């Protein structure tokens, strides 16, 4: 059982997709769990790093019917780790920008619905 707050990383099919558990859970062997080894690491920072590095990590997957990587490959990924305060600042800025993008997307969707009424 993995505890709430664990970073989940896919290692099969959709390589390096991530999510942070909102509750204790189990998951299949196509997903690995990551819990920072230090309390000075923000798991959200690590998640955003993996989102950014996803395409590069996918390149390590052998070209087979279904892409997959293993823990040895994942362990070789160098994660830049600034001081905790800087990690939090980076996460806050990313989340602020994502929030703006989500508001814009909702506005676009609402405008599409409105324009559909005029057709």
PDB file of C-alpha atoms in Angstrom:
ATOM      1  CA  UNK A   1       0.000   0.000   0.000  1.00  0.00           C
ATOM      2  CA  UNK A   2       1.434   3.361  -1.048  1.00  0.00           C
ATOM      3  CA  UNK A   3       0.604   6.352   1.161  1.00  0.00           C
ATOM      4  CA  UNK A   4      -1.215   9.514   0.150  1.00  0.00           C
ATOM      5  CA  UNK A   5       1.279  11.944  -1.402  1.00  0.00           C
ATOM      6  CA  UNK A   6       3.252   9.262  -3.279  1.00  0.00           C
ATOM      7  CA  UNK A   7       4.335  10.273  -6.777  1.00  0.00           C
ATOM      8  CA  UNK A   8       3.165   7.638  -9.290  1.00  0.00           C
ATOM      9  CA  UNK A   9       5.155   7.266 -12.513  1.00  0.00           C
ATOM     10  CA  UNK A  10       4.099   5.033 -15.400  1.00  0.00           C
ATOM     11  CA  UNK A  11       6.810   2.791 -16.840  1.00  0.00           C
ATOM     12  CA  UNK A  12       4.773   0.982 -19.508  1.00  0.00           C
ATOM     13  CA  UNK A  13       2.829   2.247 -22.530  1.00  0.00           C
ATOM     14  CA  UNK A  14       2.496   5.939 -21.569  1.00  0.00           C
ATOM     15  CA  UNK A  15       6.039   6.376 -20.268  1.00  0.00           C
ATOM     16  CA  UNK A  16       6.581   8.818 -17.387  1.00  0.00           C
ATOM     17  CA  UNK A  17       2.991   9.985 -16.979  1.00  0.00           C
ATOM     18  CA  UNK A  18       2.678  11.162 -13.392  1.00  0.00           C
ATOM     19  CA  UNK A  19       0.156  11.758 -10.647  1.00  0.00           C
ATOM     20  CA  UNK A  20       0.309  12.303  -6.910  1.00  0.00           C
ATOM     21  CA  UNK A  21      -1.873   9.997  -4.830  1.00  0.00           C
ATOM     22  CA  UNK A  22      -4.727  11.763  -3.070  1.00  0.00           C
ATOM     23  CA  UNK A  23      -5.312   8.701  -0.856  1.00  0.00           C
ATOM     24  CA  UNK A  24      -3.503   5.492   0.127  1.00  0.00           C
ATOM     25  CA  UNK A  25      -3.564   3.050  -2.798  1.00  0.00           C
ATOM     26  CA  UNK A  26      -2.063   0.095  -4.607  1.00  0.00           C
ATOM     27  CA  UNK A  27      -1.214   0.155  -8.292  1.00  0.00           C
ATOM     28  CA  UNK A  28      -0.081  -2.333 -10.968  1.00  0.00           C
ATOM     29  CA  UNK A  29       3.526  -3.092 -11.857  1.00  0.00           C
ATOM     30  CA  UNK A  30       3.264  -0.730 -14.836  1.00  0.00           C
ATOM     31  CA  UNK A  31       3.401   2.116 -12.294  1.00  0.00           C
ATOM     32  CA  UNK A  32       6.163   2.849  -9.799  1.00  0.00           C
ATOM     33  CA  UNK A  33       5.841   4.846  -6.621  1.00  0.00           C
ATOM     34  CA  UNK A  34       8.285   7.555  -5.578  1.00  0.00           C
ATOM     35  CA  UNK A  35       8.550   8.990  -2.092  1.00  0.00           C
ATOM     36  CA  UNK A  36      11.315  11.589  -1.634  1.00  0.00           C
ATOM     37  CA  UNK A  37      14.111  10.361   0.615  1.00  0.00           C
ATOM     38  CA  UNK A  38      14.287  13.691   2.372  1.00  0.00           C
ATOM     39  CA  UNK A  39      11.673  15.950   3.897  1.00  0.00           C
ATOM     40  CA  UNK A  40      13.338  18.835   2.052  1.00  0.00           C
ATOM     41  CA  UNK A  41      12.057  17.642  -1.326  1.00  0.00           C
ATOM     42  CA  UNK A  42       8.688  18.805  -2.630  1.00  0.00           C
ATOM     43  CA  UNK A  43       7.083  15.867  -4.446  1.00  0.00           C
ATOM     44  CA  UNK A  44       5.199  18.362  -6.652  1.00  0.00           C
ATOM     45  CA  UNK A  45       8.576  19.690  -7.881  1.00  0.00           C
ATOM     46  CA  UNK A  46       9.614  16.141  -8.812  1.00  0.00           C
ATOM     47  CA  UNK A  47       6.293  15.600 -10.590  1.00  0.00           C
ATOM     48  CA  UNK A  48       6.717  18.767 -12.675  1.00  0.00           C
ATOM     49  CA  UNK A  49      10.280  17.704 -13.481  1.00  0.00           C
ATOM     50  CA  UNK A  50       9.005  14.366 -14.822  1.00  0.00           C
ATOM     51  CA  UNK A  51       6.310  16.120 -16.846  1.00  0.00           C
ATOM     52  CA  UNK A  52       9.020  18.277 -18.405  1.00  0.00           C
ATOM     53  CA  UNK A  53      11.426  15.372 -18.973  1.00  0.00           C
ATOM     54  CA  UNK A  54       8.788  12.923 -20.250  1.00  0.00           C
ATOM     55  CA  UNK A  55       9.776  13.044 -23.934  1.00  0.00           C
ATOM     56  CA  UNK A  56      13.449  12.540 -23.084  1.00  0.00           C
ATOM     57  CA  UNK A  57      12.674   9.610 -20.794  1.00  0.00           C
ATOM     58  CA  UNK A  58      10.508   8.002 -23.509  1.00  0.00           C
ATOM     59  CA  UNK A  59      13.587   7.838 -25.752  1.00  0.00           C
ATOM     60  CA  UNK A  60      15.097   5.238 -23.412  1.00  0.00           C
ATOM     61  CA  UNK A  61      12.186   2.864 -24.030  1.00  0.00           C
ATOM     62  CA  UNK A  62      13.086   0.093 -26.474  1.00  0.00           C
ATOM     63  CA  UNK A  63      11.090   0.119 -29.709  1.00  0.00           C
ATOM     64  CA  UNK A  64       8.748  -2.811 -29.129  1.00  0.00           C
ATOM     65  CA  UNK A  65       5.020  -3.353 -29.500  1.00  0.00           C
ATOM     66  CA  UNK A  66       4.515  -1.508 -26.210  1.00  0.00           C
ATOM     67  CA  UNK A  67       7.052   0.981 -24.945  1.00  0.00           C
ATOM     68  CA  UNK A  68       8.299   0.400 -21.442  1.00  0.00           C
ATOM     69  CA  UNK A  69      11.197   1.278 -19.207  1.00  0.00           C
ATOM     70  CA  UNK A  70      12.447  -0.338 -16.034  1.00  0.00           C
ATOM     71  CA  UNK A  71      13.627   0.880 -12.657  1.00  0.00           C
ATOM     72  CA  UNK A  72      17.274   0.778 -13.774  1.00  0.00           C
ATOM     73  CA  UNK A  73      16.518   3.273 -16.535  1.00  0.00           C
ATOM     74  CA  UNK A  74      14.406   5.421 -14.229  1.00  0.00           C
ATOM     75  CA  UNK A  75      17.144   5.414 -11.569  1.00  0.00           C
ATOM     76  CA  UNK A  76      19.582   6.942 -14.075  1.00  0.00           C
ATOM     77  CA  UNK A  77      17.428  10.040 -14.559  1.00  0.00           C
ATOM     78  CA  UNK A  78      19.300  12.979 -13.031  1.00  0.00           C
ATOM     79  CA  UNK A  79      16.857  15.216 -11.197  1.00  0.00           C
ATOM     80  CA  UNK A  80      18.083  18.752 -10.518  1.00  0.00           C
ATOM     81  CA  UNK A  81      17.249  19.541  -6.921  1.00  0.00           C
ATOM     82  CA  UNK A  82      17.429  23.188  -5.870  1.00  0.00           C
ATOM     83  CA  UNK A  83      16.981  24.178  -2.215  1.00  0.00           C
ATOM     84  CA  UNK A  84      13.510  23.491  -0.795  1.00  0.00           C
ATOM     85  CA  UNK A  85      12.520  27.170  -0.755  1.00  0.00           C
ATOM     86  CA  UNK A  86      13.377  27.458  -4.456  1.00  0.00           C
ATOM     87  CA  UNK A  87      11.484  24.221  -5.222  1.00  0.00           C
ATOM     88  CA  UNK A  88       8.382  25.682  -3.579  1.00  0.00           C
ATOM     89  CA  UNK A  89       8.778  28.961  -5.482  1.00  0.00           C
ATOM     90  CA  UNK A  90       9.095  27.068  -8.779  1.00  0.00           C
ATOM     91  CA  UNK A  91       6.042  24.912  -7.986  1.00  0.00           C
ATOM     92  CA  UNK A  92       3.993  27.980  -7.019  1.00  0.00           C
ATOM     93  CA  UNK A  93       4.924  29.742 -10.267  1.00  0.00           C
ATOM     94  CA  UNK A  94       4.120  26.670 -12.374  1.00  0.00           C
ATOM     95  CA  UNK A  95       0.773  26.253 -10.627  1.00  0.00           C
ATOM     96  CA  UNK A  96      -0.013  29.963 -11.019  1.00  0.00           C
ATOM     97  CA  UNK A  97       0.647  29.751 -14.757  1.00  0.00           C
ATOM     98  CA  UNK A  98      -1.299  26.507 -15.122  1.00  0.00           C
ATOM     99  CA  UNK A  99      -4.213  28.145 -13.306  1.00  0.00           C
ATOM    100  CA  UNK A 100      -4.181  31.007 -15.814  1.00  0.00           C
ATOM    101  CA  UNK A 101      -4.066  28.506 -18.702  1.00  0.00           C
ATOM    102  CA  UNK A 102      -7.007  26.567 -17.232  1.00  0.00           C
ATOM    103  CA  UNK A 103      -9.052  29.786 -16.905  1.00  0.00           C
ATOM    104  CA  UNK A 104      -8.311  30.612 -20.538  1.00  0.00           C
ATOM    105  CA  UNK A 105      -9.326  27.091 -21.628  1.00  0.00           C
ATOM    106  CA  UNK A 106     -12.609  27.359 -19.688  1.00  0.00           C
ATOM    107  CA  UNK A 107     -13.263  30.741 -21.284  1.00  0.00           C
ATOM    108  CA  UNK A 108     -12.611  29.326 -24.758  1.00  0.00           C
ATOM    109  CA  UNK A 109     -14.966  26.401 -24.098  1.00  0.00           C
ATOM    110  CA  UNK A 110     -17.669  28.751 -22.793  1.00  0.00           C
ATOM    111  CA  UNK A 111     -17.290  30.949 -25.878  1.00  0.00           C
ATOM    112  CA  UNK A 112     -17.552  27.889 -28.151  1.00  0.00           C
ATOM    113  CA  UNK A 113     -20.822  26.948 -26.461  1.00  0.00           C
ATOM    114  CA  UNK A 114     -22.127  30.504 -26.887  1.00  0.00           C
ATOM    115  CA  UNK A 115     -21.187  30.626 -30.569  1.00  0.00           C
ATOM    116  CA  UNK A 116     -22.834  27.246 -31.163  1.00  0.00           C
ATOM    117  CA  UNK A 117     -26.126  28.813 -30.048  1.00  0.00           C
ATOM    118  CA  UNK A 118     -25.839  31.343 -32.894  1.00  0.00           C
ATOM    119  CA  UNK A 119     -25.537  28.667 -35.586  1.00  0.00           C
TER     120      UNK A 119
END
